[in-house]
Amino acid sequence: MQWFPSTHSEQVSQAYGGSLKRRLAWRLTRPSLYAYLTLALALLGGVLGQRLSEASGLAQLAALASERLELYAATLESELARHNYLPSLIAIDEQVQAMLGAPQDLTLRAEVARKLSRINVRAGAMLTFITDARGQMLASSHLSTPRSAPEAAQVQRALDSGAEHFFAADAVDGSTRFFLIQPVRRASQVLGAIVVQLSLAPLEATWVDLGLRSQSEKLLVIDANDVVIMSSVPEWKYRILGSSDQAQAEALRRLGRYPGASLQPMNIPHDSLQQSDAALVPVPALPGQATQLLAQERPVAQLGVRLVTLSDPSEVWRGARYAAWGGAAVGASIGLLALYLASRRRALRQVFQAQAALQKAHAQLEHLVDERTAELRSTNQELKHQIAQRLQAEDELVQAGKLAVLGQMSAGISHEINQPLTALRALSRNTLLLLEKQRLQSVADNLKAIDDVTERMSVITRALKNFARKAEAAGQVQAAPLRESLQNVRVLLEHRLRAEQVELIEEIDERGGELLVNADANRLEQVLVNLFTNAMDAMQDQLQRRITVAAERRDGRVQVRVIDSGPGMDERQQARLFEPFFTTKPAGQGLGLGLVISSKIVHEFGGTLRAHRSLDGGMCFEFDLEPAAKDPHV
Ligand code: ADP
């Protein structure tokens, strides 16, 4: 029986197949969507992290550099302002005034030179000297100073332009010098100038030192010509900040303020510095340093120079890289979280869907089971009905078989009853005659003979009646004495045994007492009658006719054997013995059902009917029966 009709299983498989396809499609598309989303979020997070970190890092760096810039500017200003007073102080000295009034007086110049020397030492300046209006040296704090100061032209230019100071490079060692100039006038005519020369080398050395030690920002001091006049990086000194051409460099060289300097351009875009407080600018390559630095500028108007710091943003960028990774990780985490939440939601939905599908399938199954159970119940009923019908048919067949045997026996039996009847008639007539003659003793003897004859008739009719009655329903077994059944069979077949001169030998082993078997006596007799009849049929042409019935207890069963002295059967016939309608008898004499019915009856008793050739060539039919519980030897 098919529990799931094909239509239902197809529906189920379609439903599951459909959802499987959808699931597969989802697996192919959705996760990659989330993978892209995660990637995009990681990218966005990385970029954002990098940008924000860089912006804040650069702002911090700029703030720090700005503070430092203030500090450097203050240091420079204070360093140079320390000697501001000196030229004007010297200018009001009477001896100096007198010397400027009479520059030919060598004695006076020598005295003034000595005075300048003392002042120079006291003030801690590098050199103090006095020139005439054309810049020619009149007196100097150092005796070795040449008569015409190398900076004469600068002094002259400063006097002409009214400048109070200027920077210039030292022609010998290239160090930066600062010149303070105080013109001395009389009646608005310039007599000369007091010049105090200061060295910025020590200050610059501290910057170089600081820059080398701390890898901090680079510091540049740019003059009005855009030339780096001081730098914490020695390689950049006396280079032009922006880009410059050959002519510009030549013009600067002609000024004489940067003797011996190469005046190479640094190519730092000046505009970017002016546009914002801090800007990233490219710088000439230096070993172990970034090629882009954060530049900040602060003018020192009083000195006519600009201070520029160039800070290394490597740390900022490193931080920005870490922040980028961090941002990417956060972005990826958000993406993965979204993926997790989405898959969890989907998984939950699938679980709910699966549950619903399961419930539906369960309900369908229950419905189907109910339907099938009802069908089964009705089939069962039908089967029971058929079985009952079959049992009834079988019972009827058994009875029909029995009646058929009876029919065959009827001629013999009627003959068997006819004989005593004839005897009875003769005896009763004879008795009447004896009674007329008053021979009472003979009458009594006759009546006794009549009684014997009727007794014999009643035995036959009782046996017939018993045999003919319908047996109990199959399976209704009770203790049946085997010898009694044999006796009944002998009575039923008596006439035939006698007529055909068949010797019936009983070998009932009753050493353990009367043999009782669990069987319905009526049916047991039917089996025996069948076997005896078959044996007699087979022995008809034999010279010697003998049937031996043996019964004994063996292996907890009662074995019964019916052996004849007939011709037996060949193997082929034996193989078909228990087939319905197999008979070798002429039409009208045999139906081929006797052994089938006998075998069925023995089977009902729990035994088996078998056939084989006996030792002397006849057939031996044997069957086993269950000993009855009443049997004390069981
Ligand atoms: P039926 O007696 O109506 O033919 P049975 O089923 O009783 O049907 O017997 C089937 C056949 O088996 C018989 O026709 C006979 O040929 C054979 N047979 C049965 N008993 C014997 C026997 N004792 N000896 C030889 N043949 C037998």
XYZ file of C-alpha atoms and ligand atoms in Angstrom:
661
model
C 0.000 0.000 0.000
C 1.297 3.418 -0.875
C 1.112 5.813 2.036
C 1.820 8.928 0.013
C 0.052 9.131 -3.284
C 2.321 10.376 -6.014
C 0.433 13.660 -6.296
C 1.054 14.484 -2.662
C 4.725 13.559 -2.691
C 5.102 15.591 -5.876
C 3.473 18.564 -4.188
C 5.737 18.196 -1.186
C 8.816 17.758 -3.346
C 7.746 20.745 -5.470
C 7.238 22.856 -2.370
C 10.596 21.813 -0.943
C 12.270 21.924 -4.355
C 10.990 25.508 -4.851
C 12.223 26.657 -1.471
C 15.503 24.850 -2.117
C 15.948 26.779 -5.346
C 15.135 30.027 -3.564
C 17.581 29.180 -0.807
C 20.230 28.376 -3.364
C 19.593 31.631 -5.187
C 19.816 33.493 -1.876
C 23.077 31.755 -1.039
C 24.453 32.829 -4.385
C 23.363 36.451 -4.262
C 22.730 37.715 -0.754
C 26.002 36.809 0.945
C 27.993 38.330 -1.915
C 25.810 41.435 -1.529
C 26.710 41.575 2.123
C 30.323 40.857 1.281
C 30.290 43.892 -1.043
C 28.536 45.930 1.632
C 31.115 44.868 4.210
C 33.875 45.739 1.774
C 32.305 49.119 1.025
C 31.817 49.850 4.728
C 35.391 48.788 5.460
C 36.582 51.071 2.662
C 34.440 53.962 3.863
C 35.505 53.388 7.454
C 39.127 53.253 6.362
C 38.910 56.454 4.322
C 36.955 58.268 7.037
C 39.312 57.076 9.749
C 42.303 58.100 7.692
C 40.861 61.532 6.768
C 39.658 62.398 10.271
C 42.825 61.178 11.926
C 44.988 63.028 9.397
C 42.990 66.229 9.750
C 43.081 66.178 13.538
C 46.741 65.052 13.565
C 47.751 67.826 11.204
C 45.752 70.349 13.244
C 47.529 69.219 16.405
C 50.877 69.284 14.640
C 50.103 72.758 13.310
C 49.098 73.979 16.766
C 52.289 72.584 18.255
C 54.399 74.045 15.470
C 52.640 77.362 15.873
C 53.579 77.468 19.550
C 57.166 76.590 18.680
C 57.172 79.233 15.960
C 56.212 81.851 18.534
C 58.988 80.618 20.755
C 61.586 80.726 17.979
C 60.458 84.215 16.951
C 60.646 85.447 20.532
C 64.107 83.900 20.945
C 65.365 85.498 17.736
C 63.879 88.871 18.558
C 65.181 88.897 22.091
C 68.617 87.713 20.914
C 68.886 90.599 18.481
C 67.090 93.199 20.616
C 69.711 92.774 23.341
C 72.127 94.995 21.415
C 69.659 97.489 20.008
C 70.723 100.181 22.377
C 74.427 99.813 21.600
C 74.836 101.838 18.350
C 72.816 104.785 19.618
C 74.784 104.742 22.881
C 78.086 104.817 21.022
C 76.719 107.512 18.696
C 76.273 110.015 21.523
C 79.784 109.503 22.817
C 81.715 112.829 22.567
C 84.936 111.215 21.447
C 83.110 109.399 18.689
C 81.362 112.612 17.695
C 84.709 114.348 17.639
C 86.309 111.618 15.566
C 83.488 111.754 13.007
C 84.017 115.508 12.879
C 87.761 115.058 12.293
C 88.249 111.684 10.602
C 91.865 112.517 9.718
C 92.893 112.588 13.366
C 94.542 109.188 13.673
C 95.178 109.557 17.405
C 91.548 110.170 18.029
C 90.624 107.212 15.805
C 92.983 104.988 17.782
C 91.448 106.101 21.048
C 87.955 105.575 19.725
C 89.021 102.106 18.447
C 90.251 101.205 21.939
C 86.995 102.458 23.428
C 85.019 100.402 20.841
C 87.070 97.372 21.739
C 86.161 97.732 25.405
C 82.489 98.353 24.663
C 82.423 95.383 22.271
C 83.796 93.057 24.902
C 81.397 94.370 27.519
C 78.366 94.142 25.245
C 79.303 90.674 23.971
C 78.992 91.740 20.355
C 81.027 90.188 17.573
C 82.392 93.379 16.137
C 81.719 97.076 16.580
C 82.984 99.590 14.108
C 82.453 103.145 12.835
C 82.414 104.089 9.166
C 82.255 107.354 7.341
C 79.294 108.257 5.145
C 80.736 106.135 2.271
C 81.138 103.098 4.462
C 84.929 103.397 4.872
C 86.179 102.026 8.186
C 87.249 104.787 10.673
C 87.553 102.773 13.864
C 86.983 99.176 14.805
C 86.863 97.150 18.000
C 89.233 94.714 16.343
C 92.636 95.951 15.227
C 92.838 93.327 12.509
C 89.732 94.578 10.782
C 90.612 95.736 7.247
C 90.372 99.413 6.500
C 87.444 98.921 4.233
C 84.893 96.681 5.841
C 83.654 93.901 3.549
C 80.154 95.006 4.319
C 80.937 98.610 3.281
C 78.607 98.407 0.360
C 75.860 96.956 2.594
C 76.417 99.676 5.171
C 76.349 102.320 2.473
C 73.099 100.801 1.067
C 71.553 100.649 4.523
C 72.501 104.256 5.176
C 71.050 105.267 1.838
C 67.805 103.389 2.447
C 67.566 104.442 6.061
C 67.603 100.805 7.257
C 68.636 100.238 10.860
C 69.818 96.684 10.402
C 70.475 93.995 7.839
C 71.536 90.379 7.641
C 74.514 89.241 5.650
C 76.487 86.067 5.201
C 80.027 85.823 6.348
C 82.248 85.603 3.303
C 84.685 83.234 5.050
C 82.609 80.667 7.007
C 79.156 81.426 5.616
C 77.677 82.025 9.068
C 74.883 84.538 9.411
C 75.716 87.995 10.641
C 73.372 90.652 11.875
C 74.311 94.284 11.534
C 72.844 97.098 13.646
C 73.435 100.529 12.053
C 73.120 103.909 13.684
C 73.787 106.864 11.337
C 75.456 109.923 12.955
C 74.212 113.216 11.495
C 75.199 116.779 11.898
C 72.976 119.462 10.361
C 71.094 116.729 8.501
C 74.273 115.531 6.900
C 75.392 112.027 7.526
C 78.893 112.028 8.988
C 79.153 108.293 9.412
C 77.578 105.247 10.980
C 78.020 103.135 14.104
C 77.786 99.470 13.144
C 77.453 96.593 15.622
C 77.903 93.174 14.090
C 76.315 90.194 15.826
C 76.820 86.519 15.033
C 73.747 84.332 14.809
C 75.845 81.171 14.496
C 75.426 80.099 18.157
C 71.631 80.453 17.987
C 71.546 78.632 14.685
C 73.782 75.923 16.120
C 71.263 75.313 18.907
C 68.535 74.986 16.268
C 70.588 72.507 14.248
C 71.372 70.632 17.408
C 67.723 70.579 18.445
C 66.611 69.485 14.992
C 69.160 66.686 14.888
C 68.381 65.461 18.356
C 64.645 65.535 18.357
C 63.775 65.080 14.693
C 61.371 67.896 15.412
C 60.334 70.544 12.950
C 62.820 72.247 10.646
C 63.204 75.970 11.100
C 63.967 78.472 8.379
C 64.532 82.203 8.605
C 63.738 83.825 5.286
C 64.787 87.349 4.464
C 62.966 89.825 2.260
C 64.643 88.302 -0.839
C 63.128 84.888 -0.062
C 66.605 83.583 0.766
C 67.023 81.216 3.702
C 69.466 83.053 5.909
C 69.211 80.756 8.897
C 68.186 77.112 8.981
C 68.207 74.183 11.307
C 69.095 72.153 8.201
C 72.591 73.305 7.062
C 71.980 71.963 3.511
C 69.124 74.393 2.968
C 71.000 77.485 4.018
C 71.306 80.282 1.477
C 68.864 78.647 -0.861
C 65.942 80.441 -2.407
C 62.655 79.321 -0.832
C 60.569 79.203 -3.990
C 61.586 78.564 -7.540
C 64.046 80.893 -9.184
C 65.864 81.301 -12.432
C 69.471 82.051 -13.145
C 68.900 85.819 -13.586
C 67.220 86.131 -10.218
C 70.097 84.281 -8.541
C 72.598 86.515 -10.316
C 70.771 89.658 -9.174
C 70.845 88.420 -5.594
C 74.512 87.567 -5.870
C 75.212 91.095 -7.043
C 73.771 92.402 -3.783
C 76.868 90.966 -2.100
C 74.882 89.871 0.911
C 75.320 86.146 0.270
C 79.006 85.730 -0.724
C 79.885 82.212 -1.759
C 76.266 80.990 -1.571
C 74.868 78.719 -4.318
C 71.375 80.269 -4.124
C 69.746 77.075 -5.458
C 65.903 77.104 -5.438
C 64.108 74.935 -2.839
C 60.935 74.987 -4.926
C 58.667 75.279 -1.918
C 55.461 76.826 -3.269
C 55.325 80.122 -1.519
C 51.684 80.761 -2.373
C 50.396 77.799 -0.354
C 52.133 79.215 2.689
C 50.471 82.573 2.269
C 47.031 81.132 1.655
C 46.661 79.120 4.849
C 48.139 78.938 8.305
C 49.586 75.542 7.635
C 50.071 73.691 4.370
C 51.717 70.507 3.232
C 54.567 71.430 0.916
C 57.140 69.394 -0.985
C 60.683 69.835 0.249
C 64.070 68.807 -1.147
C 64.793 65.243 -0.192
C 66.755 64.617 2.961
C 67.774 61.187 4.208
C 65.178 59.633 6.542
C 62.683 62.389 6.130
C 59.312 62.711 4.446
C 59.278 64.594 1.159
C 56.197 66.504 2.225
C 56.276 68.614 5.347
C 53.740 70.767 7.112
C 54.827 74.386 6.597
C 53.846 77.347 8.768
C 55.018 80.912 8.465
C 55.267 83.794 10.860
C 56.598 87.186 9.846
C 58.935 89.041 12.200
C 58.201 92.504 10.903
C 60.649 94.242 13.187
C 63.558 92.315 11.657
C 62.118 92.200 8.166
C 62.295 88.400 8.053
C 59.878 85.458 8.117
C 60.159 82.352 10.220
C 59.042 79.138 8.596
C 58.686 75.822 10.381
C 58.492 72.589 8.416
C 57.074 69.799 10.584
C 57.377 66.140 9.743
C 53.861 64.660 9.487
C 55.132 61.048 9.367
C 53.733 60.344 12.821
C 50.410 61.870 11.781
C 50.326 59.688 8.706
C 51.274 56.622 10.709
C 48.442 57.448 13.100
C 46.174 58.028 10.100
C 47.157 54.607 8.734
C 46.307 52.982 12.048
C 43.069 54.981 12.136
C 42.344 53.816 8.568
C 42.808 50.197 9.614
C 40.724 50.858 12.719
C 38.011 52.536 10.659
C 38.119 49.687 8.147
C 37.809 47.192 10.993
C 34.849 49.089 12.447
C 33.238 49.333 8.989
C 33.828 45.638 8.356
C 32.454 44.820 11.811
C 29.307 46.805 11.062
C 29.018 44.994 7.720
C 29.557 41.618 9.352
C 27.088 42.505 12.090
C 24.566 43.429 9.434
C 25.324 40.162 7.662
C 24.930 38.262 10.916
C 21.654 39.996 11.768
C 20.328 39.521 8.256
C 21.269 35.837 8.147
C 19.859 35.342 11.629
C 16.610 36.962 10.601
C 16.539 34.885 7.462
C 17.413 31.731 9.368
C 14.620 32.454 11.854
C 12.215 33.081 9.006
C 13.312 29.833 7.396
C 12.847 28.014 10.687
C 9.328 29.445 10.984
C 8.605 28.561 7.364
C 9.986 25.072 7.873
C 7.893 24.715 11.025
C 4.784 25.837 9.184
C 5.583 23.473 6.287
C 6.213 20.695 8.790
C 2.944 21.360 10.544
C 1.130 21.385 7.236
C 2.825 18.168 6.176
C 2.020 16.704 9.591
C -1.647 17.647 9.236
C -1.704 16.210 5.715
C -0.023 13.077 6.963
C -2.493 12.711 9.791
C -5.311 13.172 7.341
C -3.776 10.562 5.061
C -3.213 8.196 7.981
C -6.853 8.626 9.002
C -7.964 7.927 5.451
C -5.663 4.927 5.147
C -6.708 3.609 8.564
C -10.338 3.783 7.526
C -9.464 2.032 4.267
C -7.450 -0.572 6.151
C -10.263 -1.118 8.590
C -12.738 -1.709 5.800
C -10.214 -3.935 3.952
C -9.710 -5.805 7.208
C -13.425 -6.275 7.581
C -13.600 -7.450 4.019
C -10.735 -9.885 4.615
C -12.372 -11.197 7.783
C -15.534 -11.660 5.855
C -13.679 -13.461 3.080
C -11.826 -15.628 5.608
C -15.118 -16.532 7.281
C -16.567 -17.314 3.868
C -13.539 -19.406 3.001
C -13.650 -21.283 6.286
C -17.288 -21.959 5.712
C -16.555 -23.083 2.177
C -13.785 -25.325 3.428
C -16.106 -26.806 6.053
C -18.663 -27.371 3.392
C -16.014 -28.960 1.190
C -14.987 -31.298 3.999
C -18.610 -32.208 4.560
C -19.147 -32.615 0.846
C -16.089 -34.875 0.689
C -17.480 -36.912 3.521
C -20.874 -37.212 1.902
C -19.156 -38.269 -1.314
C -17.418 -41.083 0.588
C -20.741 -41.970 2.185
C -22.303 -42.081 -1.235
C -19.618 -44.467 -2.412
C -20.128 -46.581 0.687
C -23.924 -46.472 0.547
C -24.328 -49.634 -1.583
C -22.170 -51.657 0.751
C -23.795 -50.243 3.862
C -27.314 -50.855 2.586
C -26.246 -54.412 1.823
C -24.817 -54.575 5.356
C -28.170 -53.511 6.794
C -30.173 -55.603 4.363
C -28.630 -58.823 5.605
C -29.786 -58.469 9.253
C -33.128 -57.202 7.987
C -33.599 -60.425 5.941
C -32.432 -62.416 8.944
C -34.871 -60.486 11.142
C -37.769 -61.250 8.781
C -36.875 -64.961 8.706
C -36.393 -65.112 12.484
C -39.661 -63.346 13.239
C -41.664 -65.709 10.879
C -39.910 -68.657 12.369
C -40.737 -67.410 15.881
C -44.418 -67.110 14.994
C -44.456 -70.743 13.822
C -42.629 -71.882 16.977
C -45.107 -69.957 19.104
C -48.059 -71.806 17.385
C -46.315 -75.034 18.214
C -45.726 -73.828 21.791
C -41.982 -74.378 21.525
C -41.251 -71.614 23.952
C -37.589 -72.345 24.459
C -36.948 -72.008 20.741
C -39.030 -68.811 20.726
C -36.796 -67.395 23.469
C -33.677 -68.372 21.517
C -35.088 -66.695 18.396
C -35.916 -63.512 20.279
C -32.356 -63.497 21.635
C -31.044 -63.827 18.079
C -33.365 -60.971 16.970
C -31.994 -58.810 19.764
C -28.421 -59.525 18.639
C -29.267 -58.685 15.036
C -30.912 -55.360 15.961
C -27.999 -54.551 18.204
C -25.692 -55.110 15.268
C -27.875 -52.879 13.079
C -27.892 -50.132 15.674
C -24.061 -50.262 15.798
C -23.954 -49.750 12.044
C -26.531 -46.968 11.981
C -24.911 -45.234 14.961
C -21.559 -45.316 13.171
C -23.216 -44.004 10.017
C -25.050 -41.266 11.901
C -21.892 -40.202 13.660
C -19.920 -40.161 10.437
C -22.558 -38.257 8.537
C -23.134 -35.542 11.103
C -21.485 -32.250 10.444
C -18.374 -31.906 12.588
C -17.770 -29.046 14.975
C -16.267 -25.907 13.449
C -12.656 -26.295 12.477
C -10.288 -25.962 15.382
C -12.771 -27.254 17.971
C -10.653 -30.165 19.129
C -11.128 -32.439 22.103
C -9.611 -35.608 23.465
C -10.502 -38.416 21.093
C -9.679 -42.065 21.828
C -7.853 -43.347 18.745
C -8.980 -46.978 19.127
C -12.667 -45.978 19.261
C -12.314 -43.975 16.051
C -10.622 -46.956 14.391
C -13.454 -49.182 15.561
C -16.044 -46.858 13.998
C -14.111 -46.792 10.729
C -13.898 -50.575 10.749
C -17.715 -50.782 11.201
C -18.298 -48.349 8.324
C -15.972 -50.237 5.975
C -16.752 -53.715 7.320
C -18.695 -54.871 4.309
C -15.985 -53.782 1.886
C -13.168 -55.250 3.918
C -15.006 -58.475 3.998
C -16.130 -58.396 0.370
C -12.632 -57.652 -0.906
C -10.979 -59.881 1.649
C -8.818 -57.176 3.037
C -6.940 -57.975 6.166
C -6.937 -55.016 8.598
C -4.166 -55.223 11.147
C -4.174 -52.830 14.105
C -0.855 -52.216 15.806
C -1.882 -49.737 18.458
C 0.814 -49.395 21.007
C -1.140 -48.777 24.187
C 1.592 -49.752 26.562
C 1.334 -46.352 28.168
C -2.466 -46.666 28.375
C -5.288 -45.687 26.017
C -4.121 -43.410 23.181
C -5.968 -40.080 23.322
C -5.340 -37.375 20.739
C -6.370 -33.735 20.496
C -8.704 -33.997 17.543
C -12.331 -33.920 16.565
C -13.231 -37.653 16.417
C -15.605 -37.152 13.496
C -12.964 -35.532 11.333
C -10.267 -37.963 12.431
C -12.527 -40.768 11.259
C -12.988 -38.957 7.947
C -9.209 -38.951 7.455
C -8.943 -42.638 8.292
C -11.880 -43.559 6.025
C -10.181 -41.635 3.172
C -6.864 -43.398 3.673
C -8.473 -46.844 4.039
C -10.662 -46.336 0.961
C -7.669 -45.198 -1.119
C -5.684 -48.208 0.109
C -8.505 -50.619 -0.773
C -8.908 -48.947 -4.190
C -5.199 -49.372 -4.854
C -5.170 -53.020 -3.725
C -8.064 -54.179 -5.864
C -5.827 -56.095 -8.306
C -3.455 -57.389 -5.659
C -3.445 -61.021 -4.622
C -2.830 -60.183 -1.038
C -4.681 -57.227 0.463
C -3.585 -55.958 3.800
C -3.904 -52.676 5.604
C -1.806 -52.088 8.702
C -2.749 -49.254 11.060
C 0.031 -48.444 13.475
C -0.070 -45.836 16.233
C 2.545 -45.047 18.842
C 3.814 -42.252 21.016
C 7.033 -40.771 19.634
C 8.873 -37.534 20.428
C 5.932 -36.181 22.416
C 3.518 -36.739 19.533
C 1.234 -39.579 18.500
C 2.377 -40.982 15.149
C -0.312 -42.736 13.063
C 0.602 -44.777 9.963
C -1.645 -46.444 7.398
C 0.361 -48.943 5.311
C -1.088 -50.948 2.468
C 0.181 -53.816 0.387
C -0.817 -52.095 -2.812
C 1.344 -51.317 -5.867
C 2.399 -47.902 -4.474
C 3.006 -44.809 -6.605
C 5.925 -43.568 -8.663
C 7.847 -40.425 -7.731
C 6.051 -38.205 -10.202
C 2.632 -39.198 -8.896
C 3.766 -38.820 -5.305
C 4.873 -35.256 -6.023
C 1.301 -34.411 -7.102
C -0.494 -36.383 -4.377
C -1.754 -33.377 -2.422
C -2.706 -31.332 -5.464
C -6.432 -30.610 -5.624
C -8.226 -32.683 -8.318
C -5.304 -35.039 -8.870
C -6.721 -38.503 -9.327
C -5.835 -41.664 -11.216
C -9.235 -43.158 -10.713
C -11.757 -43.458 -13.571
C -14.266 -40.630 -13.972
C -17.096 -40.843 -11.474
C -14.977 -42.733 -8.938
C -12.489 -40.143 -7.840
C -12.560 -36.361 -7.427
C -8.942 -35.879 -6.408
C -9.981 -34.065 -3.229
C -9.738 -36.848 -0.594
C -6.066 -36.328 0.310
C -6.370 -32.533 0.053
C -9.195 -32.567 2.601
C -7.396 -35.113 4.806
C -4.221 -33.061 4.763
C -6.214 -29.935 5.681
C -7.906 -31.725 8.604
C -4.576 -33.040 9.956
C -3.153 -29.574 9.587
C -6.025 -28.180 11.651
C -5.095 -30.676 14.374
C -1.536 -29.282 14.315
C -0.020 -32.185 12.434
C 1.262 -32.970 8.930
C 0.152 -35.677 6.528
C 3.018 -37.256 4.552
C 3.227 -40.121 2.072
C 6.068 -42.453 1.101
C 6.625 -45.942 -0.224
C 6.510 -48.698 2.398
C 9.267 -51.327 2.596
C 7.233 -53.938 0.721
C 6.347 -51.559 -2.109
C 2.938 -50.320 -0.954
C 2.151 -46.806 0.199
C 2.554 -45.549 3.716
C 0.543 -42.504 4.774
C 1.539 -41.102 8.139
C 0.500 -38.167 10.246
C 1.251 -36.895 13.720
C -1.213 -35.662 16.304
C -0.973 -33.875 19.567
C -1.571 -36.165 22.527
C -4.643 -35.058 24.508
C -4.112 -33.380 27.862
C -6.241 -36.065 29.476
C -3.603 -38.604 28.498
C -1.712 -39.209 31.768
C 1.432 -40.009 29.801
C 1.641 -36.727 28.046
P -9.404 -39.777 -5.146
O -9.369 -40.868 -4.181
O -10.701 -39.129 -5.301
O -8.694 -40.070 -6.450
P -7.458 -38.769 -3.390
O -6.927 -37.391 -3.131
O -7.923 -39.450 -2.190
O -8.494 -38.588 -4.480
O -6.310 -39.582 -4.037
C -5.605 -39.058 -5.124
C -4.901 -40.158 -5.872
O -3.810 -40.679 -5.127
C -5.680 -41.342 -6.139
O -6.416 -41.177 -7.364
C -4.687 -42.458 -6.256
O -4.207 -42.576 -7.574
C -3.585 -42.026 -5.392
N -3.559 -42.771 -4.139
C -4.082 -42.408 -2.958
N -3.821 -43.347 -2.002
C -3.104 -44.321 -2.615
C -2.567 -45.571 -2.154
N -2.675 -46.005 -0.899
N -1.900 -46.328 -3.058
C -1.730 -45.917 -4.369
N -2.249 -44.747 -4.843
C -2.945 -43.965 -3.967
